[in-house]
């Protein structure tokens, strides 16, 4: 039994996330966590809401609520939606937690003690109209690198280039729209991550199995231009973790908070403390400290490509810099963007289908299957309603749903709702077992390697084998002349339902649970040996005919949804 620590990039608190956010981190992380649990491994799967910084303040102001109240409400909403998509977090924490306050301050204190924090007097943009310094994300303008007109003051979402607010062309305040911006002096703390450049480069070079997307982004930030730069870790904001050196005050930093990029990744660790403090587990340090047992943990992170620089460089620099035995990530699975119908999904602009809206119109398995089977791994992917309808109807309704419905209804009509006895395998059955074994090994390989689209394609191919077997051997025809052989064919096919349920559960957990319940079994063991697994349901066992697992999406529904989601969210 292996031990798997799995974290998904923590979503911003500023509103409900869209489907692009879901497939970019949380959903594939859940797929992997469910798979590892199914294989009998010990898993700790953590996520949280990212509650500090500009997006939280702006969203709370727009909602007319105090920021702490807004964040508490949105955390509950995001947790409910995550549950609606069956995201199996062991704990869904909050970056504003007391645990993260204390741990972030401890990390900063330790980094200061070893000389990796410096105080910098810098010029920062001040909005006269707003009466405040503007953090990077409060400023938008045109990117000097690619010309994107809505680049933020810290990074361009279009080309991912790291920016300073003063780099922007025609900058304006996102609070008021004001353009009367001045540059004034203020003092901040910087993490001297450039001092760790060689250590980070060697560490990244050692990760030979990482996706090209992950390492290429990391190396670009390490080497492009002037290379890895020191990074500010404090901001002039009211909402956030107060700047302290461990438990002590930090002279000159009164009224400032830690920058969200610094405290948010530390929440991964704090979330494990929250998990223990909530009574869900014990001994959180055995997952995160190599001197407390975490040396045998495999730590996997999931994220969109825009988060890669912070997780390959800045957060590892934070951990390495302490010279303390914290667990570093072993594998980073990064994703490109899922686009929406010819453009980008956008939370801030309300464009696309959002997670709550998706659940209003269809159950979670429909979305889980389509998104995972189209995961944007090697390049950006695109959601269109036509593709969604076509693939859901074909894969879920015609292939899997049809197989389950077809064999259970036929068995009921000829043998009753009981697994029939009789008959013995012939060449067709032996070939099916061999083909299933080959496909299963490939499926396991793709799941272990977190090749999401390939795993989905292999799972679908496993479903197809069952349909092809029924089509070629036609037990409804065999029954007329050889009911014993027909009974064997039906028994084998009913056992495939249990096998399909177990294999499909990481992708479509609700349908998998329905199949297991219909077969009236508690046996969810992974079908390592197909020859044994196809006899797991013995002759004489009762079953029920399940309701239609998946209904087809009609043309009328597709047209209605295309129109409904063509604009922006109110």
PDB file of N, CA, C and O in Angstrom, residues 46 50 123 131 151 157 188 199 206 261 276 343 379 400 472 510 553-554 570:
ATOM      1  N   UNK A  46      -6.607  17.034  -0.491  1.00  0.00           N
ATOM      2  CA  UNK A  46      -6.882  18.318   0.147  1.00  0.00           C
ATOM      3  C   UNK A  46      -7.125  19.421  -0.875  1.00  0.00           C
ATOM      4  O   UNK A  46      -6.488  19.477  -1.926  1.00  0.00           O
ATOM      5  N   UNK A  50      -9.162  29.997  -1.603  1.00  0.00           N
ATOM      6  CA  UNK A  50      -8.100  30.999  -1.547  1.00  0.00           C
ATOM      7  C   UNK A  50      -8.775  32.342  -1.262  1.00  0.00           C
ATOM      8  O   UNK A  50      -9.401  32.915  -2.144  1.00  0.00           O
ATOM      9  N   UNK A 123       8.582  51.744  -5.283  1.00  0.00           N
ATOM     10  CA  UNK A 123       7.538  52.621  -5.782  1.00  0.00           C
ATOM     11  C   UNK A 123       6.347  51.764  -6.187  1.00  0.00           C
ATOM     12  O   UNK A 123       6.485  50.744  -6.866  1.00  0.00           O
ATOM     13  N   UNK A 131      -7.883  56.643  -2.791  1.00  0.00           N
ATOM     14  CA  UNK A 131      -7.243  56.930  -1.510  1.00  0.00           C
ATOM     15  C   UNK A 131      -6.452  55.761  -0.956  1.00  0.00           C
ATOM     16  O   UNK A 131      -6.431  55.543   0.258  1.00  0.00           O
ATOM     17  N   UNK A 151      -4.863  42.851 -19.204  1.00  0.00           N
ATOM     18  CA  UNK A 151      -3.788  42.279 -18.388  1.00  0.00           C
ATOM     19  C   UNK A 151      -3.840  42.886 -16.990  1.00  0.00           C
ATOM     20  O   UNK A 151      -4.170  44.059 -16.817  1.00  0.00           O
ATOM     21  N   UNK A 157      -3.019  37.233 -18.255  1.00  0.00           N
ATOM     22  CA  UNK A 157      -3.714  35.951 -18.382  1.00  0.00           C
ATOM     23  C   UNK A 157      -3.584  35.377 -19.783  1.00  0.00           C
ATOM     24  O   UNK A 157      -3.750  34.169 -19.976  1.00  0.00           O
ATOM     25  N   UNK A 188       8.195  47.028   1.566  1.00  0.00           N
ATOM     26  CA  UNK A 188       7.656  45.665   1.572  1.00  0.00           C
ATOM     27  C   UNK A 188       8.756  44.641   1.794  1.00  0.00           C
ATOM     28  O   UNK A 188       9.956  44.938   1.663  1.00  0.00           O
ATOM     29  N   UNK A 199      19.481  25.711  -6.831  1.00  0.00           N
ATOM     30  CA  UNK A 199      18.819  24.582  -6.158  1.00  0.00           C
ATOM     31  C   UNK A 199      17.510  24.235  -6.853  1.00  0.00           C
ATOM     32  O   UNK A 199      17.194  23.057  -7.051  1.00  0.00           O
ATOM     33  N   UNK A 206      15.731  17.251 -12.062  1.00  0.00           N
ATOM     34  CA  UNK A 206      15.644  15.867 -11.566  1.00  0.00           C
ATOM     35  C   UNK A 206      14.286  15.239 -11.823  1.00  0.00           C
ATOM     36  O   UNK A 206      14.128  14.016 -11.716  1.00  0.00           O
ATOM     37  N   UNK A 261      -0.071  35.182  -2.873  1.00  0.00           N
ATOM     38  CA  UNK A 261       0.676  34.082  -3.486  1.00  0.00           C
ATOM     39  C   UNK A 261       1.558  33.386  -2.459  1.00  0.00           C
ATOM     40  O   UNK A 261       1.904  32.208  -2.619  1.00  0.00           O
ATOM     41  N   UNK A 276      -7.099  17.466  10.613  1.00  0.00           N
ATOM     42  CA  UNK A 276      -6.952  16.802  11.907  1.00  0.00           C
ATOM     43  C   UNK A 276      -7.778  17.506  12.976  1.00  0.00           C
ATOM     44  O   UNK A 276      -8.472  16.849  13.763  1.00  0.00           O
ATOM     45  N   UNK A 343     -14.215  31.207 -27.585  1.00  0.00           N
ATOM     46  CA  UNK A 343     -13.568  32.230 -26.753  1.00  0.00           C
ATOM     47  C   UNK A 343     -13.108  31.615 -25.446  1.00  0.00           C
ATOM     48  O   UNK A 343     -13.056  30.394 -25.306  1.00  0.00           O
ATOM     49  N   UNK A 379      -2.784  20.396 -25.237  1.00  0.00           N
ATOM     50  CA  UNK A 379      -3.089  21.702 -25.833  1.00  0.00           C
ATOM     51  C   UNK A 379      -4.416  22.185 -25.254  1.00  0.00           C
ATOM     52  O   UNK A 379      -5.095  21.453 -24.534  1.00  0.00           O
ATOM     53  N   UNK A 400     -22.297   2.599 -22.650  1.00  0.00           N
ATOM     54  CA  UNK A 400     -22.406   2.034 -21.297  1.00  0.00           C
ATOM     55  C   UNK A 400     -23.856   1.802 -20.885  1.00  0.00           C
ATOM     56  O   UNK A 400     -24.222   0.702 -20.458  1.00  0.00           O
ATOM     57  N   UNK A 472     -21.994  -9.958 -31.034  1.00  0.00           N
ATOM     58  CA  UNK A 472     -21.468 -11.101 -31.777  1.00  0.00           C
ATOM     59  C   UNK A 472     -22.079 -12.424 -31.335  1.00  0.00           C
ATOM     60  O   UNK A 472     -22.270 -13.339 -32.152  1.00  0.00           O
ATOM     61  N   UNK A 510     -21.549   8.327  -9.543  1.00  0.00           N
ATOM     62  CA  UNK A 510     -22.967   8.080  -9.284  1.00  0.00           C
ATOM     63  C   UNK A 510     -23.472   6.885 -10.085  1.00  0.00           C
ATOM     64  O   UNK A 510     -24.167   6.006  -9.554  1.00  0.00           O
ATOM     65  N   UNK A 553     -29.323  13.640 -24.478  1.00  0.00           N
ATOM     66  CA  UNK A 553     -29.589  15.079 -24.562  1.00  0.00           C
ATOM     67  C   UNK A 553     -30.281  15.335 -25.904  1.00  0.00           C
ATOM     68  O   UNK A 553     -29.776  14.932 -26.959  1.00  0.00           O
ATOM     69  N   UNK A 554     -31.424  15.995 -25.855  1.00  0.00           N
ATOM     70  CA  UNK A 554     -32.171  16.241 -27.086  1.00  0.00           C
ATOM     71  C   UNK A 554     -31.630  17.457 -27.831  1.00  0.00           C
ATOM     72  O   UNK A 554     -30.957  18.313 -27.246  1.00  0.00           O
ATOM     73  N   UNK A 570     -25.157  37.076 -15.248  1.00  0.00           N
ATOM     74  CA  UNK A 570     -25.546  38.324 -14.570  1.00  0.00           C
ATOM     75  C   UNK A 570     -24.763  38.490 -13.288  1.00  0.00           C
ATOM     76  O   UNK A 570     -24.434  37.514 -12.625  1.00  0.00           O
TER      77      UNK A 570
END
